[in-house]
Amino acid sequence: MALACGLAVQHAGGAVAPPAPHGVTPTSAQVAHAARPFYTFCHFTVDTFTGAEWGSGAEKPAIFNPSAFDANQIVTSLKAAGARGVILTCKHHDGFCLWPTKTTPHNVSASPYKDGKGDIVREFADACKKHDFELGVYVSPWDRNSEHYGTPKYVTDVYHEQIRELTTQYGKLFEVWFDGANGGSGYYGGKGGKRRIDAKTYYNWQVAWDMVLKNQPEAIIFSDVGPGVRWCGNEKGHAGDPCRATIDFPPGEGFGNVNTGRLNAGTLGGKLWIPAEVDVSIRPGWFFHENENPRSPENLMQIYLDSVGHGATLNLNVPPDKRGLLHENDVESLKQLGAHLRQTFAVNLAANATAKASNTRGNDPAYGPDKMLDNDVWSAWVSDDAVTTPEVELALAVEKSFNLILLREDIRLGLRLEGVAVDAWLDGQWKELAKAESVGSCHLWRVAETRTNKVRIRVTKSPVSPALSDFGLFLEPAFAPWVPPLGGATKP
Ligand code: FUL
């Protein structure tokens, strides 16, 4: 069982043909994205040195001077948490570029960092390569520094060109992140004032996104409305339950104009496959502030269950401090989260169970219920087309105690399930432990610790034959009290 809800790629079909996909299905890039459901954000720029959350654009590049920046320390600390990649704020709303872009002098080459010869994006790219970590980029559309912001020139000569530089000069990117905050007051080359734009049309998104996908065919594009992943509708760490990967946007809704409730839940039978991404910070702010402390490992685990465990991906922000390092308290919290995840998912207590299904597609063993337990997340238990509410009983060789349940659908066949329950055999009868209206790439349920030798999976509602690819029972350990190594609000 992979640490996170991991997915492989081939479908092990049998003599009998697999069922037809139901509704919209993910692209291969989206399938690969579901296999790395936990990754990170790194908010780092002039704000790190001013204490602002949104720089005005008037910041002097001279203030960007991390004393001990080490992308390797950042990447290895993030990796220790079990994350698979990092998305760097190459440019936030203040317009300061962390790479020596040709589009504006307002960049790292005008700073004292490495005497103006530094390139923070390059150092991240190198560290990611070295530590087998994926790299993504955040490049803010809103630019409070650029004098051209609000004119067509900004879009073609500055913004699109910045996207081109980032998607062609730093190797493979797994995600390109487009923020929805747009327009308003700023420095704007010293002219100041407010600039209003139409977020839907101004940036010429289709041209920008086509370019991203041409340069990085495997990258996932994030924006409030996708097209690769969508915003989950809040920055608190909660995907809905259900949080369907499918969604429809009614006329009028789109980039810059979204319904957060819809983003949080998705749409049953929606025509677009755009799963939710949960972006949340380990600290109260997106940028590092000395008087703040990181979340505890226990709180991070709750967020993991509320995001990855609801079929979304988790993008956890961990901001470097003024040294250009992740703070000791954050590093420890990440390390403990990683250890907890590894321990929790180390042993699938259902792995050696004997599985008996009420129905198996064409009686073909290639679709048998043991395919949910074979550690191959792409082989699935599938029923006959006409059988939409089948059941599986799992007999464990001996009684086991568990408190966490995992279920996955084979998402390559679409979102098929609309109702499922898991029961345990207790005191001579079945007791329902967990249920859900949607499963998708992963559903995790924390349940009261249960000891039994028999469990049952009941599909209660499905418009077509379900295809369940993975089932797990785990015993999540308790958390020790969280004691940040450097205590409360403190400098390193
Ligand atoms: C928001 C931005 O305005 C915040 O500063 C941050 O970058 C967050 C991830 O997205 O829309």
Coordinates of N, CA, C and O in Angstrom, one line a residue, residues 34-159:
A34 N -3.7 12.1 -9.6 CA -4.3 11.4 -8.4 C -3.4 10.5 -7.7 O -3.6 10.1 -6.6
A35 N -2.3 10.1 -8.4 CA -1.3 9.2 -7.8 C -0.3 10.0 -6.9 O 0.5 9.4 -6.2
R36 N -0.4 11.3 -6.9 CA 0.5 12.1 -6.0 C -0.5 13.1 -5.3 O -0.4 14.3 -5.5
P37 N -1.3 12.6 -4.4 CA -2.4 13.4 -3.9 C -1.9 14.4 -2.9 O -2.7 15.3 -2.5
F38 N -0.7 14.3 -2.4 CA -0.2 15.2 -1.4 C 1.1 15.9 -1.9 O 2.1 15.2 -2.2
Y39 N 1.0 17.2 -2.0 CA 2.2 18.0 -2.5 C 2.1 19.3 -1.7 O 1.2 19.5 -0.9
T40 N 3.0 20.2 -2.0 CA 3.2 21.4 -1.1 C 3.3 22.7 -1.9 O 3.6 22.7 -3.1
F41 N 3.1 23.8 -1.2 CA 3.2 25.1 -1.7 C 4.4 25.8 -0.9 O 4.6 25.5 0.2
C42 N 5.1 26.7 -1.6 CA 6.1 27.4 -0.9 C 5.9 28.9 -1.2 O 6.2 29.3 -2.4
H43 N 5.4 29.7 -0.3 CA 5.3 31.1 -0.5 C 6.5 31.8 0.0 O 6.8 31.8 1.2
F44 N 7.2 32.4 -0.9 CA 8.5 33.0 -0.6 C 8.7 34.2 -1.5 O 8.7 34.0 -2.7
T45 N 8.9 35.4 -1.0 CA 9.2 36.5 -1.9 C 9.6 37.7 -1.0 O 10.0 37.6 0.2
V46 N 9.5 39.0 -1.5 CA 9.8 40.1 -0.7 C 8.9 40.2 0.6 O 9.3 40.7 1.6
D47 N 7.7 39.6 0.5 CA 6.8 39.6 1.7 C 7.4 38.9 2.9 O 7.1 39.3 4.0
T48 N 8.3 38.0 2.6 CA 8.9 37.2 3.7 C 9.7 38.2 4.5 O 9.9 38.0 5.7
F49 N 10.2 39.3 3.9 CA 11.1 40.3 4.6 C 10.3 41.5 5.1 O 10.8 42.2 6.0
T50 N 9.1 41.7 4.6 CA 8.4 42.9 5.0 C 7.3 42.5 6.0 O 6.7 43.4 6.7
G51 N 6.9 41.2 6.0 CA 5.8 40.8 6.9 C 4.4 40.9 6.3 O 3.4 40.6 6.9
A52 N 4.4 41.4 5.0 CA 3.1 41.6 4.4 C 2.6 40.2 3.8 O 3.3 39.3 3.7
E53 N 1.3 40.1 3.6 CA 0.7 39.0 2.9 C 0.5 39.3 1.4 O 0.6 38.4 0.6
W54 N 0.2 40.5 1.1 CA 0.1 41.0 -0.3 C 1.0 42.2 -0.4 O 0.6 43.3 0.0
G55 N 2.2 42.1 -1.0 CA 3.1 43.2 -1.2 C 2.4 44.2 -2.2 O 1.7 43.8 -3.1
S56 N 2.8 45.5 -2.0 CA 2.1 46.5 -2.8 C 2.7 46.7 -4.2 O 2.1 47.3 -5.1
G57 N 3.9 46.1 -4.4 CA 4.6 46.3 -5.7 C 5.7 47.3 -5.6 O 6.5 47.5 -6.5
A58 N 5.7 48.1 -4.4 CA 6.7 49.2 -4.3 C 7.9 48.7 -3.5 O 8.8 49.5 -3.3
E59 N 8.0 47.4 -3.2 CA 9.1 46.9 -2.4 C 10.4 47.1 -3.2 O 10.4 46.8 -4.4
K60 N 11.5 47.4 -2.5 CA 12.8 47.5 -3.2 C 13.4 46.1 -3.2 O 13.4 45.4 -2.2
P61 N 13.9 45.7 -4.4 CA 14.5 44.4 -4.5 C 15.6 44.2 -3.4 O 15.9 43.1 -3.1
A62 N 16.2 45.3 -3.0 CA 17.3 45.2 -2.0 C 16.9 44.5 -0.7 O 17.7 43.9 0.0
I63 N 15.6 44.4 -0.4 CA 15.2 43.7 0.8 C 15.2 42.2 0.7 O 15.1 41.5 1.7
F64 N 15.2 41.7 -0.6 CA 15.2 40.3 -0.7 C 16.6 39.8 -0.6 O 17.5 39.8 -1.5
N65 N 17.0 39.3 0.7 CA 18.3 38.9 0.9 C 18.4 37.8 2.0 O 18.8 37.9 3.1
P66 N 17.9 36.6 1.6 CA 17.9 35.5 2.5 C 19.3 35.1 2.9 O 20.2 35.0 2.1
S67 N 19.6 35.0 4.2 CA 21.0 34.8 4.7 C 21.5 33.4 4.5 O 22.7 33.2 4.5
A68 N 20.6 32.4 4.4 CA 21.1 31.1 4.4 C 20.2 30.2 3.5 O 20.0 29.0 3.8
F69 N 19.6 30.8 2.4 CA 18.7 30.0 1.6 C 19.3 28.7 1.2 O 20.4 28.6 0.7
D70 N 18.4 27.6 1.4 CA 18.9 26.3 1.0 C 17.7 25.5 0.5 O 16.9 25.0 1.3
A71 N 17.6 25.4 -0.8 CA 16.5 24.7 -1.4 C 16.5 23.2 -1.0 O 15.4 22.6 -0.9
N72 N 17.7 22.7 -0.7 CA 17.8 21.3 -0.3 C 17.1 21.1 1.0 O 16.4 20.1 1.3
Q73 N 17.3 22.0 2.0 CA 16.7 21.9 3.3 C 15.2 21.9 3.1 O 14.5 21.2 3.8
I74 N 14.7 22.8 2.3 CA 13.3 23.0 2.1 C 12.7 21.7 1.5 O 11.7 21.1 2.0
V75 N 13.3 21.2 0.4 CA 12.8 20.1 -0.3 C 12.8 18.8 0.5 O 11.9 18.0 0.6
T76 N 13.9 18.6 1.2 CA 14.0 17.3 2.0 C 13.0 17.4 3.2 O 12.5 16.4 3.6
S77 N 12.8 18.6 3.8 CA 11.8 18.7 4.9 C 10.4 18.4 4.4 O 9.6 17.8 5.1
L78 N 10.1 18.9 3.2 CA 8.8 18.7 2.6 C 8.6 17.2 2.3 O 7.5 16.6 2.5
K79 N 9.6 16.6 1.8 CA 9.6 15.2 1.4 C 9.4 14.3 2.6 O 8.7 13.3 2.5
A80 N 10.0 14.7 3.7 CA 9.9 13.9 4.9 C 8.4 13.8 5.4 O 8.1 12.9 6.1
A81 N 7.6 14.8 5.0 CA 6.2 14.7 5.4 C 5.4 13.7 4.5 O 4.2 13.5 4.8
G82 N 6.0 13.2 3.5 CA 5.3 12.3 2.6 C 4.8 13.0 1.3 O 4.1 12.4 0.5
A83 N 5.1 14.3 1.2 CA 4.7 15.0 0.0 C 5.5 14.6 -1.2 O 6.6 14.1 -1.1
R84 N 4.9 14.9 -2.4 CA 5.6 14.5 -3.6 C 6.1 15.6 -4.5 O 6.8 15.4 -5.5
G85 N 5.8 16.8 -4.1 CA 6.3 17.9 -5.0 C 6.1 19.3 -4.3 O 5.5 19.3 -3.2
V86 N 6.6 20.3 -4.9 CA 6.5 21.7 -4.3 C 6.2 22.7 -5.4 O 6.8 22.6 -6.5
I87 N 5.2 23.6 -5.2 CA 4.8 24.6 -6.1 C 5.4 25.9 -5.5 O 5.0 26.3 -4.4
L88 N 6.3 26.6 -6.2 CA 6.9 27.8 -5.7 C 6.3 29.0 -6.2 O 5.9 29.1 -7.4
T89 N 6.1 30.0 -5.3 CA 5.5 31.3 -5.8 C 6.7 32.1 -6.5 O 7.4 32.9 -6.0
C90 N 6.8 31.7 -7.8 CA 7.9 32.4 -8.6 C 7.6 33.9 -8.7 O 8.5 34.7 -8.8
K91 N 6.3 34.2 -8.7 CA 5.9 35.6 -8.7 C 4.6 35.7 -7.9 O 3.6 35.0 -8.3
H92 N 4.5 36.5 -6.9 CA 3.3 36.7 -6.2 C 2.7 38.1 -6.6 O 3.2 38.7 -7.6
H93 N 1.6 38.5 -6.0 CA 0.9 39.7 -6.5 C 1.8 41.0 -6.5 O 1.5 41.9 -7.3
D94 N 2.9 41.0 -5.7 CA 3.8 42.2 -5.7 C 4.6 42.3 -6.9 O 5.3 43.3 -7.1
G95 N 4.7 41.2 -7.7 CA 5.4 41.3 -9.0 C 6.8 41.0 -9.0 O 7.5 40.9 -10.1
F96 N 7.4 40.8 -7.8 CA 8.9 40.5 -7.7 C 9.1 39.0 -8.2 O 8.5 38.1 -7.7
C97 N 10.0 38.9 -9.2 CA 10.2 37.6 -9.8 C 11.4 36.9 -9.2 O 12.5 37.5 -9.1
L98 N 11.3 35.7 -8.8 CA 12.4 34.9 -8.1 C 13.4 34.4 -9.1 O 14.3 33.7 -8.7
W99 N 13.2 34.6 -10.4 CA 14.1 34.2 -11.4 C 14.5 35.4 -12.2 O 13.8 36.4 -12.3
P100 N 15.7 35.4 -12.9 CA 16.2 36.5 -13.6 C 15.4 36.7 -14.9 O 16.0 36.5 -16.0
T101 N 14.2 37.0 -14.8 CA 13.3 37.2 -16.0 C 13.8 38.3 -16.9 O 14.3 39.3 -16.4
K102 N 13.5 38.2 -18.2 CA 13.8 39.3 -19.1 C 12.6 40.3 -19.2 O 12.7 41.3 -19.8
T103 N 11.5 39.9 -18.5 CA 10.3 40.7 -18.7 C 10.2 41.9 -17.8 O 9.4 42.8 -18.1
T104 N 11.0 42.0 -16.8 CA 10.9 43.1 -15.8 C 12.2 43.2 -15.1 O 12.7 42.1 -14.7
P105 N 12.7 44.4 -14.8 CA 13.9 44.5 -13.9 C 13.6 44.1 -12.5 O 14.5 44.0 -11.7
H106 N 12.3 44.1 -12.1 CA 11.9 43.8 -10.8 C 12.0 42.3 -10.4 O 11.0 41.6 -10.3
N107 N 13.3 41.9 -10.3 CA 13.5 40.5 -10.1 C 14.8 40.2 -9.3 O 15.5 41.2 -8.9
V108 N 15.0 39.0 -9.0 CA 16.1 38.6 -8.1 C 17.5 39.1 -8.5 O 18.3 39.3 -7.7
S109 N 17.6 39.4 -9.8 CA 19.0 39.9 -10.2 C 19.2 41.3 -9.8 O 20.3 41.8 -9.8
A110 N 18.1 42.0 -9.3 CA 18.3 43.4 -8.8 C 18.5 43.3 -7.3 O 18.5 44.4 -6.6
S111 N 18.5 42.1 -6.7 CA 18.6 42.0 -5.2 C 20.1 41.7 -4.8 O 20.9 41.3 -5.7
P112 N 20.4 41.8 -3.5 CA 21.7 41.5 -3.1 C 22.0 40.0 -3.1 O 23.1 39.6 -2.9
Y113 N 20.9 39.2 -3.2 CA 21.1 37.7 -3.1 C 22.1 37.2 -4.2 O 21.9 37.5 -5.4
K114 N 23.2 36.6 -3.7 CA 24.3 36.2 -4.6 C 24.8 37.3 -5.5 O 25.0 37.0 -6.7
D115 N 24.8 38.5 -5.0 CA 25.2 39.6 -5.8 C 24.5 39.8 -7.1 O 25.1 40.2 -8.1
G116 N 23.2 39.5 -7.1 CA 22.4 39.6 -8.3 C 22.6 38.5 -9.3 O 22.0 38.5 -10.4
K117 N 23.3 37.5 -8.9 CA 23.5 36.3 -9.8 C 22.7 35.1 -9.4 O 22.8 34.1 -10.0
G118 N 21.8 35.3 -8.5 CA 21.1 34.2 -8.0 C 19.8 33.9 -8.8 O 19.4 34.7 -9.6
D119 N 19.3 32.7 -8.7 CA 18.1 32.3 -9.4 C 17.4 31.3 -8.4 O 17.8 30.1 -8.4
I120 N 16.4 31.8 -7.7 CA 15.8 30.9 -6.7 C 15.0 29.7 -7.4 O 15.0 28.6 -6.9
V121 N 14.4 30.0 -8.5 CA 13.6 29.0 -9.2 C 14.6 27.9 -9.6 O 14.3 26.7 -9.5
R122 N 15.8 28.3 -10.2 CA 16.8 27.3 -10.6 C 17.2 26.4 -9.4 O 17.3 25.2 -9.5
E123 N 17.4 27.1 -8.2 CA 17.9 26.3 -7.1 C 16.8 25.3 -6.6 O 17.1 24.2 -6.2
F124 N 15.6 25.7 -6.7 CA 14.5 24.8 -6.4 C 14.4 23.6 -7.4 O 14.3 22.5 -7.0
A125 N 14.6 24.0 -8.7 CA 14.5 22.9 -9.7 C 15.7 21.9 -9.5 O 15.5 20.7 -9.6
D126 N 16.8 22.4 -9.2 CA 18.0 21.5 -8.9 C 17.8 20.6 -7.7 O 18.0 19.4 -7.7
A127 N 17.2 21.2 -6.7 CA 17.0 20.5 -5.4 C 15.9 19.4 -5.7 O 16.0 18.3 -5.2
C128 N 14.9 19.8 -6.4 CA 13.8 18.8 -6.7 C 14.4 17.6 -7.5 O 14.1 16.5 -7.2
K129 N 15.2 17.9 -8.5 CA 15.8 16.9 -9.3 C 16.7 16.0 -8.4 O 16.6 14.7 -8.5
K130 N 17.5 16.6 -7.6 CA 18.4 15.8 -6.7 C 17.6 14.9 -5.8 O 18.1 13.8 -5.5
H131 N 16.5 15.3 -5.3 CA 15.8 14.6 -4.2 C 14.5 13.9 -4.8 O 13.7 13.5 -4.0
D132 N 14.5 13.8 -6.1 CA 13.3 13.1 -6.8 C 12.0 13.6 -6.3 O 11.1 12.9 -5.8
F133 N 11.9 14.9 -6.4 CA 10.7 15.7 -6.0 C 10.2 16.4 -7.2 O 10.9 16.8 -8.0
E134 N 8.9 16.7 -7.2 CA 8.3 17.3 -8.4 C 8.3 18.8 -8.2 O 8.1 19.3 -7.1
L135 N 8.4 19.6 -9.3 CA 8.4 21.1 -9.2 C 7.2 21.6 -9.9 O 6.8 21.2 -11.0
G136 N 6.5 22.6 -9.2 CA 5.5 23.3 -9.9 C 5.7 24.8 -9.7 O 6.5 25.3 -8.9
V137 N 5.0 25.6 -10.5 CA 5.2 27.1 -10.4 C 3.9 27.8 -10.2 O 2.8 27.4 -10.8
Y138 N 3.9 28.9 -9.4 CA 2.8 29.8 -9.2 C 3.3 31.1 -9.8 O 4.4 31.6 -9.5
V139 N 2.5 31.6 -10.7 CA 2.9 32.9 -11.3 C 1.6 33.8 -11.4 O 0.7 33.5 -12.1
S140 N 1.6 34.7 -10.4 CA 0.4 35.5 -10.2 C 0.0 36.4 -11.4 O 0.9 37.1 -12.0
P141 N -1.2 36.3 -11.8 CA -1.7 37.2 -12.9 C -1.7 38.6 -12.5 O -1.2 39.5 -13.3
W142 N -2.1 38.9 -11.3 CA -2.2 40.3 -10.8 C -0.7 40.7 -10.5 O 0.0 39.9 -9.8
D143 N -0.3 41.8 -11.0 CA 1.1 42.3 -10.8 C 1.0 43.7 -10.3 O 0.8 44.6 -11.2
R144 N 1.2 44.0 -9.1 CA 1.1 45.3 -8.5 C 2.3 46.2 -8.7 O 2.3 47.3 -8.3
N145 N 3.3 45.6 -9.4 CA 4.5 46.4 -9.7 C 4.5 46.9 -11.1 O 5.0 48.0 -11.4
S146 N 4.0 46.1 -12.0 CA 4.1 46.5 -13.4 C 3.3 47.7 -13.8 O 2.1 47.8 -13.6
E147 N 4.1 48.6 -14.5 CA 3.4 49.8 -15.0 C 2.4 49.5 -16.1 O 1.4 50.2 -16.4
H148 N 2.6 48.3 -16.7 CA 1.7 47.9 -17.8 C 0.4 47.2 -17.4 O -0.4 46.9 -18.2
Y149 N 0.3 46.9 -16.1 CA -0.8 46.1 -15.6 C -2.1 46.8 -16.0 O -2.3 48.0 -15.7
G150 N -3.0 46.1 -16.6 CA -4.3 46.6 -17.0 C -4.3 46.9 -18.5 O -5.4 47.1 -19.1
T151 N -3.2 46.9 -19.2 CA -3.2 47.1 -20.6 C -2.9 45.8 -21.3 O -2.4 44.8 -20.7
P152 N -3.2 45.7 -22.6 CA -2.9 44.4 -23.4 C -1.4 44.1 -23.4 O -1.1 42.9 -23.4
K153 N -0.6 45.1 -23.3 CA 0.9 44.9 -23.3 C 1.3 44.0 -22.1 O 2.2 43.1 -22.3
Y154 N 0.7 44.2 -21.0 CA 1.1 43.4 -19.8 C 0.8 42.0 -20.1 O 1.7 41.1 -19.8
V155 N -0.3 41.7 -20.7 CA -0.7 40.3 -20.9 C 0.3 39.6 -21.9 O 0.8 38.5 -21.6
T156 N 0.5 40.3 -23.0 CA 1.3 39.6 -24.1 C 2.8 39.7 -23.8 O 3.5 38.7 -23.8
D157 N 3.3 40.9 -23.4 CA 4.8 41.0 -23.3 C 5.3 40.7 -21.9 O 6.5 40.4 -21.8
V158 N 4.5 40.8 -20.9 CA 5.0 40.5 -19.5 C 4.5 39.1 -19.1 O 5.2 38.2 -18.9
Y159 N 3.2 39.0 -18.9 CA 2.6 37.9 -18.2 C 2.8 36.6 -19.0 O 3.4 35.6 -18.5

